[in-house]
Amino acid sequence: SAHFGEKCVAAYSNFRAPQLRQGEEDRAELLRLREVLARLRRGGAEAEGLYLYDLALPLQLPGLLEHVRLPRYFAHCYLQQTMRQHCFSRSWPTLFIGAAGTQARLHVDQWHGHFWMHLVSGRKRWAIFHPEDANLLRPAVPAGKHHPVFPDLADLESGALDAPGFARARRIDVDLEEGETLFVPGGAPHLVVNLTDSVAIAGNFIDESNYERALADIQAMAAEEAPDGPMAGTSAALEEIDFEPDRGLHEEQLPPRLLVVRYRDFAGGAAAGWGPVPPGEE
């Protein structure tokens, strides 16, 4: 709508393959959402490298949330079940709108968070490496940081860098098509290329399978902040809850309409448990 189009968002203008950046770092500018979409429609040089990347809908475009449904498989996020608010309470879902040819560098998501993405339109190509093989990709942790930085995947593939273990790294390459949803486990290095203009919604989450590793990362980050910093607040919020593992049902037991949840049921953890099959839905 016109209302959403007037919202100002941070859009990257050089999200291209590293060899095309000519040494440039990520560069963003504030644009109205309608201008981002107009540049994509016009195409050409205006759209080259244009990427609206990981925009938190609850914080920046909350009016869109009534039109969004989230996959129920990922609705049991522990970050939504805490008693107190923290810096990630309203971080997801996020919006991705990218021009054909844009790409994110090889990376792992913060604090070993699991990741999901639903592709609304377009086509994306993913390269995903096994979390246990991240050390074969020549990661380096910059001073003062807690997450690894990886070299360009093209340099690893071409042999331009000395990485003798790279050929042994377990890898999945997949093209994500319109209407499909992808899960990436926490700690898995991945690179994504937009093969066409694309629109997607996504989110990170913590559950019983990555809770301990994620909490350790968050605590390590909190240790380098002020005592009342955002990561300290997140750590405290997670530590004070005795979470119950998700009691999942087999998806074939539920009709398709119950495999997605509204944002208002996701926020605050109302949709966290599958629960019994509703009467009449067996």
PDB file of C-alpha atoms in Angstrom, residues 117-249:
ATOM      1  CA  MET A 117      13.687 -18.801   4.906  1.00  0.00           C
ATOM      2  CA  HIS A 118      10.463 -18.884   2.915  1.00  0.00           C
ATOM      3  CA  LEU A 119      10.767 -17.665  -0.665  1.00  0.00           C
ATOM      4  CA  VAL A 120       7.755 -15.572  -1.654  1.00  0.00           C
ATOM      5  CA  SER A 121       8.942 -14.945  -5.200  1.00  0.00           C
ATOM      6  CA  GLY A 122      12.027 -15.466  -7.328  1.00  0.00           C
ATOM      7  CA  ARG A 123      14.808 -18.018  -7.144  1.00  0.00           C
ATOM      8  CA  LYS A 124      17.862 -18.285  -4.864  1.00  0.00           C
ATOM      9  CA  ARG A 125      20.915 -20.532  -5.098  1.00  0.00           C
ATOM     10  CA  TRP A 126      22.374 -21.763  -1.814  1.00  0.00           C
ATOM     11  CA  ALA A 127      25.691 -23.369  -0.944  1.00  0.00           C
ATOM     12  CA  ILE A 128      25.515 -24.813   2.587  1.00  0.00           C
ATOM     13  CA  PHE A 129      28.383 -26.513   4.408  1.00  0.00           C
ATOM     14  CA  HIS A 130      28.144 -28.945   7.298  1.00  0.00           C
ATOM     15  CA  PRO A 131      28.609 -27.154  10.650  1.00  0.00           C
ATOM     16  CA  GLU A 132      31.318 -29.626  11.674  1.00  0.00           C
ATOM     17  CA  ASP A 133      33.344 -28.759   8.555  1.00  0.00           C
ATOM     18  CA  ALA A 134      33.453 -24.986   9.056  1.00  0.00           C
ATOM     19  CA  ASN A 135      37.093 -25.308  10.134  1.00  0.00           C
ATOM     20  CA  LEU A 136      37.974 -26.601   6.645  1.00  0.00           C
ATOM     21  CA  LEU A 137      36.956 -23.271   5.065  1.00  0.00           C
ATOM     22  CA  ARG A 138      39.819 -21.237   6.543  1.00  0.00           C
ATOM     23  CA  PRO A 139      37.775 -19.270   9.080  1.00  0.00           C
ATOM     24  CA  ALA A 140      39.367 -16.434  11.026  1.00  0.00           C
ATOM     25  CA  VAL A 141      37.965 -14.717  14.104  1.00  0.00           C
ATOM     26  CA  PRO A 142      38.867 -10.999  14.106  1.00  0.00           C
ATOM     27  CA  ALA A 143      40.146  -9.495  17.341  1.00  0.00           C
ATOM     28  CA  GLY A 144      37.279  -8.616  19.654  1.00  0.00           C
ATOM     29  CA  LYS A 145      34.760 -10.676  17.685  1.00  0.00           C
ATOM     30  CA  HIS A 146      33.063 -13.984  18.431  1.00  0.00           C
ATOM     31  CA  HIS A 147      32.032 -15.104  14.975  1.00  0.00           C
ATOM     32  CA  PRO A 148      34.316 -16.336  12.197  1.00  0.00           C
ATOM     33  CA  VAL A 149      34.926 -14.553   8.926  1.00  0.00           C
ATOM     34  CA  PHE A 150      35.412 -16.712   5.847  1.00  0.00           C
ATOM     35  CA  PRO A 151      37.319 -16.014   2.630  1.00  0.00           C
ATOM     36  CA  ASP A 152      35.478 -15.679  -0.661  1.00  0.00           C
ATOM     37  CA  LEU A 153      34.005 -18.990  -1.721  1.00  0.00           C
ATOM     38  CA  ALA A 154      35.261 -18.417  -5.271  1.00  0.00           C
ATOM     39  CA  ASP A 155      38.838 -18.256  -3.952  1.00  0.00           C
ATOM     40  CA  LEU A 156      38.379 -21.502  -2.047  1.00  0.00           C
ATOM     41  CA  GLU A 157      36.881 -23.234  -5.080  1.00  0.00           C
ATOM     42  CA  SER A 158      39.552 -22.022  -7.497  1.00  0.00           C
ATOM     43  CA  GLY A 159      42.476 -22.919  -5.265  1.00  0.00           C
ATOM     44  CA  ALA A 160      43.605 -19.294  -5.098  1.00  0.00           C
ATOM     45  CA  LEU A 161      43.847 -19.806  -1.336  1.00  0.00           C
ATOM     46  CA  ASP A 162      45.695 -22.636   0.341  1.00  0.00           C
ATOM     47  CA  ALA A 163      42.889 -24.632   1.965  1.00  0.00           C
ATOM     48  CA  PRO A 164      43.788 -28.316   1.626  1.00  0.00           C
ATOM     49  CA  GLY A 165      40.773 -29.466   3.632  1.00  0.00           C
ATOM     50  CA  PHE A 166      38.229 -27.604   1.511  1.00  0.00           C
ATOM     51  CA  ALA A 167      37.636 -30.510  -0.870  1.00  0.00           C
ATOM     52  CA  ARG A 168      36.592 -32.675   2.097  1.00  0.00           C
ATOM     53  CA  ALA A 169      34.003 -30.217   3.398  1.00  0.00           C
ATOM     54  CA  ARG A 170      30.505 -31.640   3.192  1.00  0.00           C
ATOM     55  CA  ARG A 171      28.350 -29.356   1.061  1.00  0.00           C
ATOM     56  CA  ILE A 172      24.808 -29.098  -0.253  1.00  0.00           C
ATOM     57  CA  ASP A 173      23.927 -26.908  -3.245  1.00  0.00           C
ATOM     58  CA  VAL A 174      20.253 -26.175  -3.720  1.00  0.00           C
ATOM     59  CA  ASP A 175      18.077 -23.798  -5.717  1.00  0.00           C
ATOM     60  CA  LEU A 176      15.246 -22.469  -3.570  1.00  0.00           C
ATOM     61  CA  GLU A 177      12.132 -21.929  -5.664  1.00  0.00           C
ATOM     62  CA  GLU A 178       9.073 -19.744  -5.147  1.00  0.00           C
ATOM     63  CA  GLY A 179       6.822 -21.134  -2.412  1.00  0.00           C
ATOM     64  CA  GLU A 180       9.532 -23.293  -0.840  1.00  0.00           C
ATOM     65  CA  THR A 181      10.992 -23.061   2.673  1.00  0.00           C
ATOM     66  CA  LEU A 182      14.598 -23.861   3.612  1.00  0.00           C
ATOM     67  CA  PHE A 183      16.148 -24.683   7.000  1.00  0.00           C
ATOM     68  CA  VAL A 184      19.832 -24.019   7.759  1.00  0.00           C
ATOM     69  CA  PRO A 185      21.185 -25.499  11.015  1.00  0.00           C
ATOM     70  CA  GLY A 186      23.063 -23.241  13.401  1.00  0.00           C
ATOM     71  CA  GLY A 187      26.779 -22.977  12.716  1.00  0.00           C
ATOM     72  CA  ALA A 188      26.481 -24.028   9.061  1.00  0.00           C
ATOM     73  CA  PRO A 189      28.496 -21.725   6.752  1.00  0.00           C
ATOM     74  CA  HIS A 190      26.372 -20.682   3.794  1.00  0.00           C
ATOM     75  CA  LEU A 191      26.373 -18.401   0.767  1.00  0.00           C
ATOM     76  CA  VAL A 192      23.278 -17.242  -1.121  1.00  0.00           C
ATOM     77  CA  VAL A 193      22.953 -15.815  -4.638  1.00  0.00           C
ATOM     78  CA  ASN A 194      19.753 -14.313  -6.022  1.00  0.00           C
ATOM     79  CA  LEU A 195      19.344 -15.865  -9.466  1.00  0.00           C
ATOM     80  CA  THR A 196      16.388 -13.555 -10.124  1.00  0.00           C
ATOM     81  CA  ASP A 197      14.798 -10.623  -8.340  1.00  0.00           C
ATOM     82  CA  SER A 198      13.477 -12.191  -5.149  1.00  0.00           C
ATOM     83  CA  VAL A 199      11.349 -11.577  -2.065  1.00  0.00           C
ATOM     84  CA  ALA A 200      11.637 -13.724   1.059  1.00  0.00           C
ATOM     85  CA  ILE A 201      10.807 -13.764   4.747  1.00  0.00           C
ATOM     86  CA  ALA A 202      13.093 -15.447   7.244  1.00  0.00           C
ATOM     87  CA  GLY A 203      14.104 -15.829  10.860  1.00  0.00           C
ATOM     88  CA  ASN A 204      16.672 -17.142  13.307  1.00  0.00           C
ATOM     89  CA  PHE A 205      15.639 -19.252  16.265  1.00  0.00           C
ATOM     90  CA  ILE A 206      16.828 -21.172  19.294  1.00  0.00           C
ATOM     91  CA  ASP A 207      15.347 -24.460  20.472  1.00  0.00           C
ATOM     92  CA  GLU A 208      16.496 -27.457  22.499  1.00  0.00           C
ATOM     93  CA  SER A 209      18.910 -28.557  19.768  1.00  0.00           C
ATOM     94  CA  ASN A 210      21.105 -25.427  19.813  1.00  0.00           C
ATOM     95  CA  TYR A 211      20.206 -23.820  23.146  1.00  0.00           C
ATOM     96  CA  GLU A 212      23.437 -24.587  25.008  1.00  0.00           C
ATOM     97  CA  ARG A 213      25.725 -23.493  22.166  1.00  0.00           C
ATOM     98  CA  ALA A 214      23.702 -20.349  21.482  1.00  0.00           C
ATOM     99  CA  LEU A 215      23.588 -19.406  25.165  1.00  0.00           C
ATOM    100  CA  ALA A 216      27.358 -19.865  25.479  1.00  0.00           C
ATOM    101  CA  ASP A 217      27.895 -17.530  22.513  1.00  0.00           C
ATOM    102  CA  ILE A 218      25.479 -14.945  23.901  1.00  0.00           C
ATOM    103  CA  GLN A 219      27.163 -15.087  27.318  1.00  0.00           C
ATOM    104  CA  ALA A 220      30.592 -14.615  25.742  1.00  0.00           C
ATOM    105  CA  MET A 221      29.325 -11.557  23.867  1.00  0.00           C
ATOM    106  CA  ALA A 222      27.678 -10.226  27.030  1.00  0.00           C
ATOM    107  CA  ALA A 223      30.973 -10.512  28.927  1.00  0.00           C
ATOM    108  CA  GLU A 224      32.465  -7.827  26.699  1.00  0.00           C
ATOM    109  CA  GLU A 225      29.545  -5.411  27.102  1.00  0.00           C
ATOM    110  CA  ALA A 226      28.539  -3.120  29.908  1.00  0.00           C
ATOM    111  CA  PRO A 227      26.732  -5.049  32.685  1.00  0.00           C
ATOM    112  CA  ASP A 228      23.342  -3.866  31.458  1.00  0.00           C
ATOM    113  CA  GLY A 229      24.106  -4.351  27.758  1.00  0.00           C
ATOM    114  CA  PRO A 230      21.674  -5.939  25.289  1.00  0.00           C
ATOM    115  CA  MET A 231      23.362  -9.354  25.170  1.00  0.00           C
ATOM    116  CA  ALA A 232      23.462  -9.512  28.971  1.00  0.00           C
ATOM    117  CA  GLY A 233      19.722  -8.902  28.999  1.00  0.00           C
ATOM    118  CA  THR A 234      19.173 -11.656  26.451  1.00  0.00           C
ATOM    119  CA  SER A 235      21.323 -14.073  28.431  1.00  0.00           C
ATOM    120  CA  ALA A 236      19.435 -13.343  31.649  1.00  0.00           C
ATOM    121  CA  ALA A 237      16.077 -13.750  29.917  1.00  0.00           C
ATOM    122  CA  LEU A 238      17.055 -17.162  28.537  1.00  0.00           C
ATOM    123  CA  GLU A 239      18.659 -18.438  31.741  1.00  0.00           C
ATOM    124  CA  GLU A 240      15.647 -17.797  33.965  1.00  0.00           C
ATOM    125  CA  ILE A 241      13.318 -20.091  31.990  1.00  0.00           C
ATOM    126  CA  ASP A 242      13.117 -23.875  32.256  1.00  0.00           C
ATOM    127  CA  PHE A 243      12.151 -24.512  28.650  1.00  0.00           C
ATOM    128  CA  GLU A 244      10.218 -27.587  27.617  1.00  0.00           C
ATOM    129  CA  PRO A 245      11.324 -29.373  24.441  1.00  0.00           C
ATOM    130  CA  ASP A 246       8.925 -29.012  21.548  1.00  0.00           C
ATOM    131  CA  ARG A 247       6.401 -31.823  21.535  1.00  0.00           C
ATOM    132  CA  GLY A 248       6.055 -32.196  17.804  1.00  0.00           C
ATOM    133  CA  LEU A 249       3.406 -34.015  15.875  1.00  0.00           C
TER     134      LEU A 249
END
